[in-house]
mmCIF file of N, CA, C and O in Angstrom:
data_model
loop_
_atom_site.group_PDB
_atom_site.id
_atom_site.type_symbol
_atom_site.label_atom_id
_atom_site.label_comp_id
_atom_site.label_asym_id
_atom_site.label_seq_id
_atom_site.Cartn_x
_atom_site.Cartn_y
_atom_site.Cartn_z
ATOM 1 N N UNK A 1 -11.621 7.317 3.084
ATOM 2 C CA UNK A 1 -12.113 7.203 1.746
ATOM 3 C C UNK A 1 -12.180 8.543 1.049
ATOM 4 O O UNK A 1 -12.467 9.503 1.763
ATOM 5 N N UNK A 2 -11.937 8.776 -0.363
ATOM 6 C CA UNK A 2 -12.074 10.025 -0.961
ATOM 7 C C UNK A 2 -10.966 11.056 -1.107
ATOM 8 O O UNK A 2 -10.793 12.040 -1.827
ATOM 9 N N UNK A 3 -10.076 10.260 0.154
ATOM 10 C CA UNK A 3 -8.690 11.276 0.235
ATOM 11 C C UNK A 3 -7.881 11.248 -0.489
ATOM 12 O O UNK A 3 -7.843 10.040 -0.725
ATOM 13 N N UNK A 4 -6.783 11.893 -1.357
ATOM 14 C CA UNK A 4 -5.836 11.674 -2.031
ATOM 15 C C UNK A 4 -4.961 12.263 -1.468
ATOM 16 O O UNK A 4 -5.199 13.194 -0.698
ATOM 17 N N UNK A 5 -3.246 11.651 -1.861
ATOM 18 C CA UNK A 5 -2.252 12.188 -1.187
ATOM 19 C C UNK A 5 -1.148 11.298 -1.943
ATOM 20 O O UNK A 5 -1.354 10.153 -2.346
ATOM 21 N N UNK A 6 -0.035 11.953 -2.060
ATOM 22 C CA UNK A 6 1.497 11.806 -2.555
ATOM 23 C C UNK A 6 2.183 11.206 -1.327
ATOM 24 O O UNK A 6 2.140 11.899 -0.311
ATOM 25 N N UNK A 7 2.693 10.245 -1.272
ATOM 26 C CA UNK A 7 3.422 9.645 -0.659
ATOM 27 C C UNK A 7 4.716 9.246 -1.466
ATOM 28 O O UNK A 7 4.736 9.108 -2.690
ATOM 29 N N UNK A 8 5.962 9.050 -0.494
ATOM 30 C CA UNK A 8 7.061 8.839 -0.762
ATOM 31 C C UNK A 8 7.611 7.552 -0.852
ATOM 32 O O UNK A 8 7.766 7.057 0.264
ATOM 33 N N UNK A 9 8.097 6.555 -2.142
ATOM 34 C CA UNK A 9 8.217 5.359 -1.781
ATOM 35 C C UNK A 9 9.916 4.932 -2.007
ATOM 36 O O UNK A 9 10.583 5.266 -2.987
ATOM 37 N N UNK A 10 10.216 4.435 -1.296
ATOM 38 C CA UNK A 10 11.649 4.441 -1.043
ATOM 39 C C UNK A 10 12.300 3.585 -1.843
ATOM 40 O O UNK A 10 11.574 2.770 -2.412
ATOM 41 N N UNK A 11 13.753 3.507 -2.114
ATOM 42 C CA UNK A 11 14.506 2.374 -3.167
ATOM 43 C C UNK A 11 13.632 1.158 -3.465
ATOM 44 O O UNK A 11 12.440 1.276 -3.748
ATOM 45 N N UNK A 12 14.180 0.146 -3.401
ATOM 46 C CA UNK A 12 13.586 -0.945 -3.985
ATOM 47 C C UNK A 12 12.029 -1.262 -3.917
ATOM 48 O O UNK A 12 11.391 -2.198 -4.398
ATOM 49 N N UNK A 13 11.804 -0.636 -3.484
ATOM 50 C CA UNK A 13 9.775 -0.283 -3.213
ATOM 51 C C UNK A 13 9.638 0.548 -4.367
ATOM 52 O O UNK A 13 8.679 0.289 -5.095
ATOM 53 N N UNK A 14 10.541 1.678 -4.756
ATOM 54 C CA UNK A 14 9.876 2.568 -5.820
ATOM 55 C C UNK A 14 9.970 2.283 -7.411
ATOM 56 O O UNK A 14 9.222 2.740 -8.275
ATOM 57 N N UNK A 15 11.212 1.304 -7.605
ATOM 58 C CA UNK A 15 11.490 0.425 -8.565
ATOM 59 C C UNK A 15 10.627 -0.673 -9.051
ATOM 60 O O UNK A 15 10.425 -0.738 -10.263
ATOM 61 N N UNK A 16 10.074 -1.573 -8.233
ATOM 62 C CA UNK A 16 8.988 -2.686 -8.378
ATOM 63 C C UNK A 16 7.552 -1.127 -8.471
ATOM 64 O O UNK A 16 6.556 -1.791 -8.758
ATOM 65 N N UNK A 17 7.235 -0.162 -8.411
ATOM 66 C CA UNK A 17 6.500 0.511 -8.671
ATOM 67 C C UNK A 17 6.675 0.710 -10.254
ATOM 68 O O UNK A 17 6.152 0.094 -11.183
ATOM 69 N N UNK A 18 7.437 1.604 -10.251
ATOM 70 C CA UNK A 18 8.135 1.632 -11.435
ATOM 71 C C UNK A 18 7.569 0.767 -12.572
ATOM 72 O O UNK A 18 6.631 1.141 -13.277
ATOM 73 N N UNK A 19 8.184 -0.389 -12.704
ATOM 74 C CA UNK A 19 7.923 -1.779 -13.347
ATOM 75 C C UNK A 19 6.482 -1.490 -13.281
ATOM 76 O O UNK A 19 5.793 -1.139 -14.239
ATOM 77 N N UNK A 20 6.035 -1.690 -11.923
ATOM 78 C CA UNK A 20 4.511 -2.649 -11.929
ATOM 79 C C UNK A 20 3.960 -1.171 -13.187
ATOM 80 O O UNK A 20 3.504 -1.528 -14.273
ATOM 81 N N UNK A 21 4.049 0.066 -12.941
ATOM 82 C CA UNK A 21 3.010 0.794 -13.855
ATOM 83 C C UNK A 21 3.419 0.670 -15.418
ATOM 84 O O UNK A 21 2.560 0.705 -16.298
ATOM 85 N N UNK A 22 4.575 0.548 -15.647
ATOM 86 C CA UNK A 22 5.030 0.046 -17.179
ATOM 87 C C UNK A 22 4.462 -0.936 -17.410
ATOM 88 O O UNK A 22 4.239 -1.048 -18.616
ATOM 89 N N UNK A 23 3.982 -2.010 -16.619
ATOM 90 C CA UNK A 23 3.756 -3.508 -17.385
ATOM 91 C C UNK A 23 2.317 -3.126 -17.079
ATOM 92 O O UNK A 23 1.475 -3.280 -17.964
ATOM 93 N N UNK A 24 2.067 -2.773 -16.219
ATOM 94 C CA UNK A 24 0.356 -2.345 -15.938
ATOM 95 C C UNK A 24 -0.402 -2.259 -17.800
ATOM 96 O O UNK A 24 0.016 -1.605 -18.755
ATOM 97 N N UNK A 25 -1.866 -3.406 -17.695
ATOM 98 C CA UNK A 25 -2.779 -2.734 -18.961
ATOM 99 C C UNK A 25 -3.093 -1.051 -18.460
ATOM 100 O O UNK A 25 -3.267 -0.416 -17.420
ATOM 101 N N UNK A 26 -3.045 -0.865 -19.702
ATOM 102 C CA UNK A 26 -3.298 0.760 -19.686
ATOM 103 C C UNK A 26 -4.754 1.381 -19.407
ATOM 104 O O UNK A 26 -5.752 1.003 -20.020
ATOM 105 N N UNK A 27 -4.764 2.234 -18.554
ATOM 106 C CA UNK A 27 -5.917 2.847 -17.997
ATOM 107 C C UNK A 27 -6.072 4.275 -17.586
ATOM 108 O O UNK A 27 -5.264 5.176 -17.362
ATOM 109 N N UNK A 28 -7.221 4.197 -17.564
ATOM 110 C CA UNK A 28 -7.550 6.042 -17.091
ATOM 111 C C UNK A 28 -7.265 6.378 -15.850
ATOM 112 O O UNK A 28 -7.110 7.568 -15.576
ATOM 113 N N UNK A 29 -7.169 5.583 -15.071
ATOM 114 C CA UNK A 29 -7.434 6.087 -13.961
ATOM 115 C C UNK A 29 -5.687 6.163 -13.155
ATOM 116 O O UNK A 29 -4.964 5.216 -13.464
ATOM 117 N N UNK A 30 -5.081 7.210 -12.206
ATOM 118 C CA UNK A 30 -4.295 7.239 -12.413
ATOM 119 C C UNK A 30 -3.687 6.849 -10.667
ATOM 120 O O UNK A 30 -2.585 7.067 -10.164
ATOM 121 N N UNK A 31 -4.935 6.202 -10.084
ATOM 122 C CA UNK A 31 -4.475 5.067 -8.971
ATOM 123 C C UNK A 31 -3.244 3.800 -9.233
ATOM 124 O O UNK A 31 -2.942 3.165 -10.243
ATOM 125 N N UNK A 32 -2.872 3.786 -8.237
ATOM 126 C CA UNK A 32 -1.871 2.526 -8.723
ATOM 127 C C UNK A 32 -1.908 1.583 -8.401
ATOM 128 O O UNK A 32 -1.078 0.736 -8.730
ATOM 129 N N UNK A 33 -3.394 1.266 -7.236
ATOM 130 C CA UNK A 33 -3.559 -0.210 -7.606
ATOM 131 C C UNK A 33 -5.003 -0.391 -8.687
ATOM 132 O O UNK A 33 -5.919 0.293 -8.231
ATOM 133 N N UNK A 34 -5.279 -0.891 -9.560
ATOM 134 C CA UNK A 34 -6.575 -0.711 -10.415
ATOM 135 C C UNK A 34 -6.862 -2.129 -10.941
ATOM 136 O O UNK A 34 -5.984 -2.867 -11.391
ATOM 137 N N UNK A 35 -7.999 -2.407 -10.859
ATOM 138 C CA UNK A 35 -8.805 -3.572 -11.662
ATOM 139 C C UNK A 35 -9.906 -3.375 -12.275
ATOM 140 O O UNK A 35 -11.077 -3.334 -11.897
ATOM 141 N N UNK A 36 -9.286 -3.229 -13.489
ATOM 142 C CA UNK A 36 -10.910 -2.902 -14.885
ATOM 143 C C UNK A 36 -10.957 -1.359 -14.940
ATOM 144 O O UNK A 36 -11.964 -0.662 -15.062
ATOM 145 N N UNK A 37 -9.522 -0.915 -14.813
ATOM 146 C CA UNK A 37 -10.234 0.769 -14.820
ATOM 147 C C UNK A 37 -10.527 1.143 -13.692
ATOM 148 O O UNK A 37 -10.471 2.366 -13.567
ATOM 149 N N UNK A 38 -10.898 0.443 -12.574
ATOM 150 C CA UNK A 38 -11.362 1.366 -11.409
ATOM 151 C C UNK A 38 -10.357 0.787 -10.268
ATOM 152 O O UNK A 38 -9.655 -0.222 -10.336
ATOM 153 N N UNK A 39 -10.511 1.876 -9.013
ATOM 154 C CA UNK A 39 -9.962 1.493 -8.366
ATOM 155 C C UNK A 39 -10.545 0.287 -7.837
ATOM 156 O O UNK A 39 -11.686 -0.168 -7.920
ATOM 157 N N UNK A 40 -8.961 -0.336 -6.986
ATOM 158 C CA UNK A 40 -9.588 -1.567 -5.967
ATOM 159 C C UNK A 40 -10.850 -0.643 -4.994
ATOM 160 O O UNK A 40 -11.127 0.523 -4.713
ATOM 161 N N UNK A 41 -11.357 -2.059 -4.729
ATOM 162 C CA UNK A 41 -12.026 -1.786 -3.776
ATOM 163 C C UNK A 41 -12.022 -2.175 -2.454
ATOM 164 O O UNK A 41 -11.993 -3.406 -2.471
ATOM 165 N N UNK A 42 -12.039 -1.680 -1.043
ATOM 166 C CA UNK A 42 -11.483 -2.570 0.188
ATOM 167 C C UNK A 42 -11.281 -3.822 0.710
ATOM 168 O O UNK A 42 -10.446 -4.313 1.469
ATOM 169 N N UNK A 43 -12.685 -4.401 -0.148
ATOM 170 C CA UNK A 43 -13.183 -5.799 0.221
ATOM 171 C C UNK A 43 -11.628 -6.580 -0.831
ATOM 172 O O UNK A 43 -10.647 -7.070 -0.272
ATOM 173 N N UNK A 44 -11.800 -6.497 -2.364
ATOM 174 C CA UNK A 44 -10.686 -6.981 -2.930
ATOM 175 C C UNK A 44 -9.317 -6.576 -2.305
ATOM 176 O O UNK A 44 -8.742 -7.603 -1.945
ATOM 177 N N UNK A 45 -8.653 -5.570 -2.067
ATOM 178 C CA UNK A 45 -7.286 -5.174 -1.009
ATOM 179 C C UNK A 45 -7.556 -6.370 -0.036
ATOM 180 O O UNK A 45 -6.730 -7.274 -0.163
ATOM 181 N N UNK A 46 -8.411 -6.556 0.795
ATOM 182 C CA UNK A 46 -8.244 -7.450 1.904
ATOM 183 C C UNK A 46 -8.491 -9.185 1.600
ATOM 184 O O UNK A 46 -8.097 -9.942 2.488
ATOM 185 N N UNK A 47 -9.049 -9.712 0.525
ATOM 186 C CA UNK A 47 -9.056 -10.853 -0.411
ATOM 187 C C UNK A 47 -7.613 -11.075 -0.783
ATOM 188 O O UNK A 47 -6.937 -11.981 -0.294
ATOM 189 N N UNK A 48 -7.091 -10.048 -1.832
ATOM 190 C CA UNK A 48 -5.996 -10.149 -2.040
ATOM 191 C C UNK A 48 -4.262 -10.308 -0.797
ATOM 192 O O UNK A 48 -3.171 -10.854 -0.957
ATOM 193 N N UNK A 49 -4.758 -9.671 0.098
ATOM 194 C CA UNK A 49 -3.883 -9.515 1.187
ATOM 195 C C UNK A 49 -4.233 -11.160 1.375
ATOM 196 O O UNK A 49 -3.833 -11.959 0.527
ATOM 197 N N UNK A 50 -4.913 -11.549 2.406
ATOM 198 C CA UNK A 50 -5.014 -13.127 2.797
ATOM 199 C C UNK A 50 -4.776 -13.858 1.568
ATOM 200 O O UNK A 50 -4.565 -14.987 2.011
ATOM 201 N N UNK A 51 -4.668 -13.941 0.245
ATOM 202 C CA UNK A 51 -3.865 -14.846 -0.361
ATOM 203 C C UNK A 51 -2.218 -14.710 -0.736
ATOM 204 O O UNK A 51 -1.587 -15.696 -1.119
ATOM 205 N N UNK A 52 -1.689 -13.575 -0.605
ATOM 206 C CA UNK A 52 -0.579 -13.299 -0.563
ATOM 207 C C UNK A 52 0.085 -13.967 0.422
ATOM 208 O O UNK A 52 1.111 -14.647 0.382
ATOM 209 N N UNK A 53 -0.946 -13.556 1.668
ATOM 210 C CA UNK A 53 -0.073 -13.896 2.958
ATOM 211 C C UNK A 53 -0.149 -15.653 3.294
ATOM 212 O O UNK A 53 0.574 -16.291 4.060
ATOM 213 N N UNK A 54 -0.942 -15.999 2.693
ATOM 214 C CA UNK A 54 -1.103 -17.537 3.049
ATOM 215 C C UNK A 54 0.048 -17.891 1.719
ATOM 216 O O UNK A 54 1.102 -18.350 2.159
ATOM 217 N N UNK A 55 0.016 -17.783 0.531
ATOM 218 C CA UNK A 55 0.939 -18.438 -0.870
ATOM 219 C C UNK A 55 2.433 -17.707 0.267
ATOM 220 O O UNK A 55 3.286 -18.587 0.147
ATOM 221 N N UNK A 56 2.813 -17.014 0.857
ATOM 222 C CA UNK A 56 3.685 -16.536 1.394
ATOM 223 C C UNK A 56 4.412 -17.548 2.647
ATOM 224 O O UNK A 56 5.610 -17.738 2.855
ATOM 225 N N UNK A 57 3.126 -18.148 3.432
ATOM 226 C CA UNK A 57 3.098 -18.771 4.851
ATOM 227 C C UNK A 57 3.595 -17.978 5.754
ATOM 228 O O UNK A 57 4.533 -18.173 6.527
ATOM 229 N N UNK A 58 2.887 -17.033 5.611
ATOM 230 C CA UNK A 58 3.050 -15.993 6.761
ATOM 231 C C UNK A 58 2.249 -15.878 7.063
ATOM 232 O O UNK A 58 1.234 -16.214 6.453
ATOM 233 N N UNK A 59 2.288 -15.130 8.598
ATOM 234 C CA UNK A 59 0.766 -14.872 9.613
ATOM 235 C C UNK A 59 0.122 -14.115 8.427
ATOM 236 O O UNK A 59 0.778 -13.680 7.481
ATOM 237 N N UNK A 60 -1.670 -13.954 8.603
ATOM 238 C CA UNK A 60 -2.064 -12.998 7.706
ATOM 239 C C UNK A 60 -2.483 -11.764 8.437
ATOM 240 O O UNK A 60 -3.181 -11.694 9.448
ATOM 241 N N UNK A 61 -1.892 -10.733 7.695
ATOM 242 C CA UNK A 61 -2.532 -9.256 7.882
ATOM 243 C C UNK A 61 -2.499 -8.026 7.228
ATOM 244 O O UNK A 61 -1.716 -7.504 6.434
ATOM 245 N N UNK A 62 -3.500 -7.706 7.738
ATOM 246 C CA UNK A 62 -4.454 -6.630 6.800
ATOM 247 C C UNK A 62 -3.385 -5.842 6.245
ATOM 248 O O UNK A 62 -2.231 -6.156 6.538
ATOM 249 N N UNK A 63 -3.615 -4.816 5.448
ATOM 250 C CA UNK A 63 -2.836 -3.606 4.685
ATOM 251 C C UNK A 63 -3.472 -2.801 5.761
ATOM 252 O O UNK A 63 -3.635 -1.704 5.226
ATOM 253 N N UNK A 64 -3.781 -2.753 6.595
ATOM 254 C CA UNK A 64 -3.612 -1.505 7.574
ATOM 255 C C UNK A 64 -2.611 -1.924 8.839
ATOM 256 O O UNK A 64 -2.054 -1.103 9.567
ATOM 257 N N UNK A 65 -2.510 -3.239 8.940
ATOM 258 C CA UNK A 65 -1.855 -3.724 9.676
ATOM 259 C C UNK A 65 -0.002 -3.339 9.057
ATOM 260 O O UNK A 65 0.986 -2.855 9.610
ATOM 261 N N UNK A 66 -0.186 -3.678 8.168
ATOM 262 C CA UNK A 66 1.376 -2.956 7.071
ATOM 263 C C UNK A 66 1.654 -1.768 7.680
ATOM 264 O O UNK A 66 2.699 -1.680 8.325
ATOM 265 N N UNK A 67 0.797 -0.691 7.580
ATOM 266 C CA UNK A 67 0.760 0.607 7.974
ATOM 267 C C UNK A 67 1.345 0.336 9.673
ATOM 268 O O UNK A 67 2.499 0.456 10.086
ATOM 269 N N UNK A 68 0.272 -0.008 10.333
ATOM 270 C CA UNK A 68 1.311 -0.210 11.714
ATOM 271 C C UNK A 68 2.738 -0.334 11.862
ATOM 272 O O UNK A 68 3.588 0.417 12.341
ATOM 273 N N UNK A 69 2.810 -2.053 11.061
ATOM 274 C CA UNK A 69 4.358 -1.848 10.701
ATOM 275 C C UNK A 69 5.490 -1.410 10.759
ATOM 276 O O UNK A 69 6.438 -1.582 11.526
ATOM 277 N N UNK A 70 5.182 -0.388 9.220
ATOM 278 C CA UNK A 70 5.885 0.175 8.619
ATOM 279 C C UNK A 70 6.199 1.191 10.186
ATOM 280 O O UNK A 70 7.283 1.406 10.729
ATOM 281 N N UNK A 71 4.829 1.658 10.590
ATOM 282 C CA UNK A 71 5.173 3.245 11.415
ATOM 283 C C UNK A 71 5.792 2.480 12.714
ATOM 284 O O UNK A 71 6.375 3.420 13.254
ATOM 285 N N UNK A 72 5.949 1.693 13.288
ATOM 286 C CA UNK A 72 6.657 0.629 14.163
ATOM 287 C C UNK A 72 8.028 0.743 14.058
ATOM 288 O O UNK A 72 8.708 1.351 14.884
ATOM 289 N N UNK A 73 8.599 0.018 12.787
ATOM 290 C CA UNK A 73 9.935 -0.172 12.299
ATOM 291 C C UNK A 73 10.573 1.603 11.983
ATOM 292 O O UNK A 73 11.724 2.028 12.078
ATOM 293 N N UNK A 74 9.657 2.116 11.704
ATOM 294 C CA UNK A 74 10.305 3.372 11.242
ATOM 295 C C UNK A 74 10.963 4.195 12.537
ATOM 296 O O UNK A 74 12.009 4.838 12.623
ATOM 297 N N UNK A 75 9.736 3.858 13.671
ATOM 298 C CA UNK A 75 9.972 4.163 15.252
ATOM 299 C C UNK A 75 10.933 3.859 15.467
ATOM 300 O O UNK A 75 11.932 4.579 15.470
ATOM 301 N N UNK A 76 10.847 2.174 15.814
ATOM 302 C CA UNK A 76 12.112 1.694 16.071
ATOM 303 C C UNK A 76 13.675 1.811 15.760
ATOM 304 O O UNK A 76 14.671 1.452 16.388
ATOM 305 N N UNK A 77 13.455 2.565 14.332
ATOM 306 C CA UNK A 77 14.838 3.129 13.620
ATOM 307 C C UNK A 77 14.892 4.158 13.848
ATOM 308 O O UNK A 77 15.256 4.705 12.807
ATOM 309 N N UNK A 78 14.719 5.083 14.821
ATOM 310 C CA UNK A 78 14.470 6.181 15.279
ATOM 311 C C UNK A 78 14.520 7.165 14.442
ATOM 312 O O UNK A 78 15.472 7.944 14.402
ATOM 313 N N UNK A 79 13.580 7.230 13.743
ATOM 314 C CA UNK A 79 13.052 8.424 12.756
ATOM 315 C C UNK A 79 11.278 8.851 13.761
ATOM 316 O O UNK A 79 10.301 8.234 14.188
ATOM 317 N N UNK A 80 11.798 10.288 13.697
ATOM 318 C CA UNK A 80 10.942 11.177 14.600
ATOM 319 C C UNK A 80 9.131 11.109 14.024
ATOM 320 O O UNK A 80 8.768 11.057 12.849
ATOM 321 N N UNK A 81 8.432 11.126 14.987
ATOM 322 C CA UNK A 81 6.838 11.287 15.088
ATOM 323 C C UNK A 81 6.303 11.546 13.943
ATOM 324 O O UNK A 81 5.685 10.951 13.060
ATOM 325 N N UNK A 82 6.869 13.056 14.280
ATOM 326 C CA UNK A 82 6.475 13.979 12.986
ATOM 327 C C UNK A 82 7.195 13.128 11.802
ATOM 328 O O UNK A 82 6.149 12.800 11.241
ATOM 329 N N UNK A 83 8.007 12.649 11.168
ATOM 330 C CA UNK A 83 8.524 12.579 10.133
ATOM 331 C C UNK A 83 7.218 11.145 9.606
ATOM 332 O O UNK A 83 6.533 10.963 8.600
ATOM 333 N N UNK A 84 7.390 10.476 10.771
ATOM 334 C CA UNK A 84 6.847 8.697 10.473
ATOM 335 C C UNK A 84 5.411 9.229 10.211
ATOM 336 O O UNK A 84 4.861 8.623 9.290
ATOM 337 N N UNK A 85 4.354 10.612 11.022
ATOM 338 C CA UNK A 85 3.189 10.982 10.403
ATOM 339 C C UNK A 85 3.403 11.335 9.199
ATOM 340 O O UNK A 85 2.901 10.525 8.420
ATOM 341 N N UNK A 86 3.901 12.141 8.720
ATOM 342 C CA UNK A 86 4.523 12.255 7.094
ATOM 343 C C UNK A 86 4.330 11.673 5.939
ATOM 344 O O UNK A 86 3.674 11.843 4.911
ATOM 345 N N UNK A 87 5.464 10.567 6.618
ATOM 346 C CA UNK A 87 5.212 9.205 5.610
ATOM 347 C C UNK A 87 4.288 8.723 5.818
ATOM 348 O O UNK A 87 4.223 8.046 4.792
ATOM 349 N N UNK A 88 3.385 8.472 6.378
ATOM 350 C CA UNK A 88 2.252 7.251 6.347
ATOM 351 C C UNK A 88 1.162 8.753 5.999
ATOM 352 O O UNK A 88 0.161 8.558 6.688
ATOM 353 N N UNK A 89 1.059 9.572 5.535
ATOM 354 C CA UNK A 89 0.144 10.299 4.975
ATOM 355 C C UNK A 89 -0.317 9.756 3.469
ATOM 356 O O UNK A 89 -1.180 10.360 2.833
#
């Protein structure tokens, strides 16, 4: 909590970014996920996750579980330790 950090988001991930902050209502705050001006808050991230994943019919799991994931698949594509700590910074 409290941390900030630049992360790198790759082709078609950085495009649907893209979009989402153009169509985004306009706000102060310069997080990129936001409701009412402020950031989400954990409890909503994890509300929102279990309805995604159920309207989806997929197993449900967390956005930290994503993070596993992502650093999983990135393994598995053999991109190095150091690089996959990097990205998930």
């Amino acid at each position: 909590g409290g941390r900030r950090a630049q992360v790198s988001i790759p082709g078609p991930a950085a495009d649907a970014v893209r979009a989402w902050l153009a169509a985004r209502p306009a706000t102060p705050s310069k997080a990129l996920l936001v409701r009412s001006g402020l950031r989400l808050h954990r409890r909503t991230v994890h509300t929102l996750m279990n309805r995604l994943t159920k309207q989806a019919g997929v197993t449900r799991i967390s956005a930290h579980g994503l993070r596993h994931t992502a650093a999983t698949l990135l393994l598995d594509a053999g991109v190095s330790v150091w690089d996959v700590q990097a990205h998930l910074r």
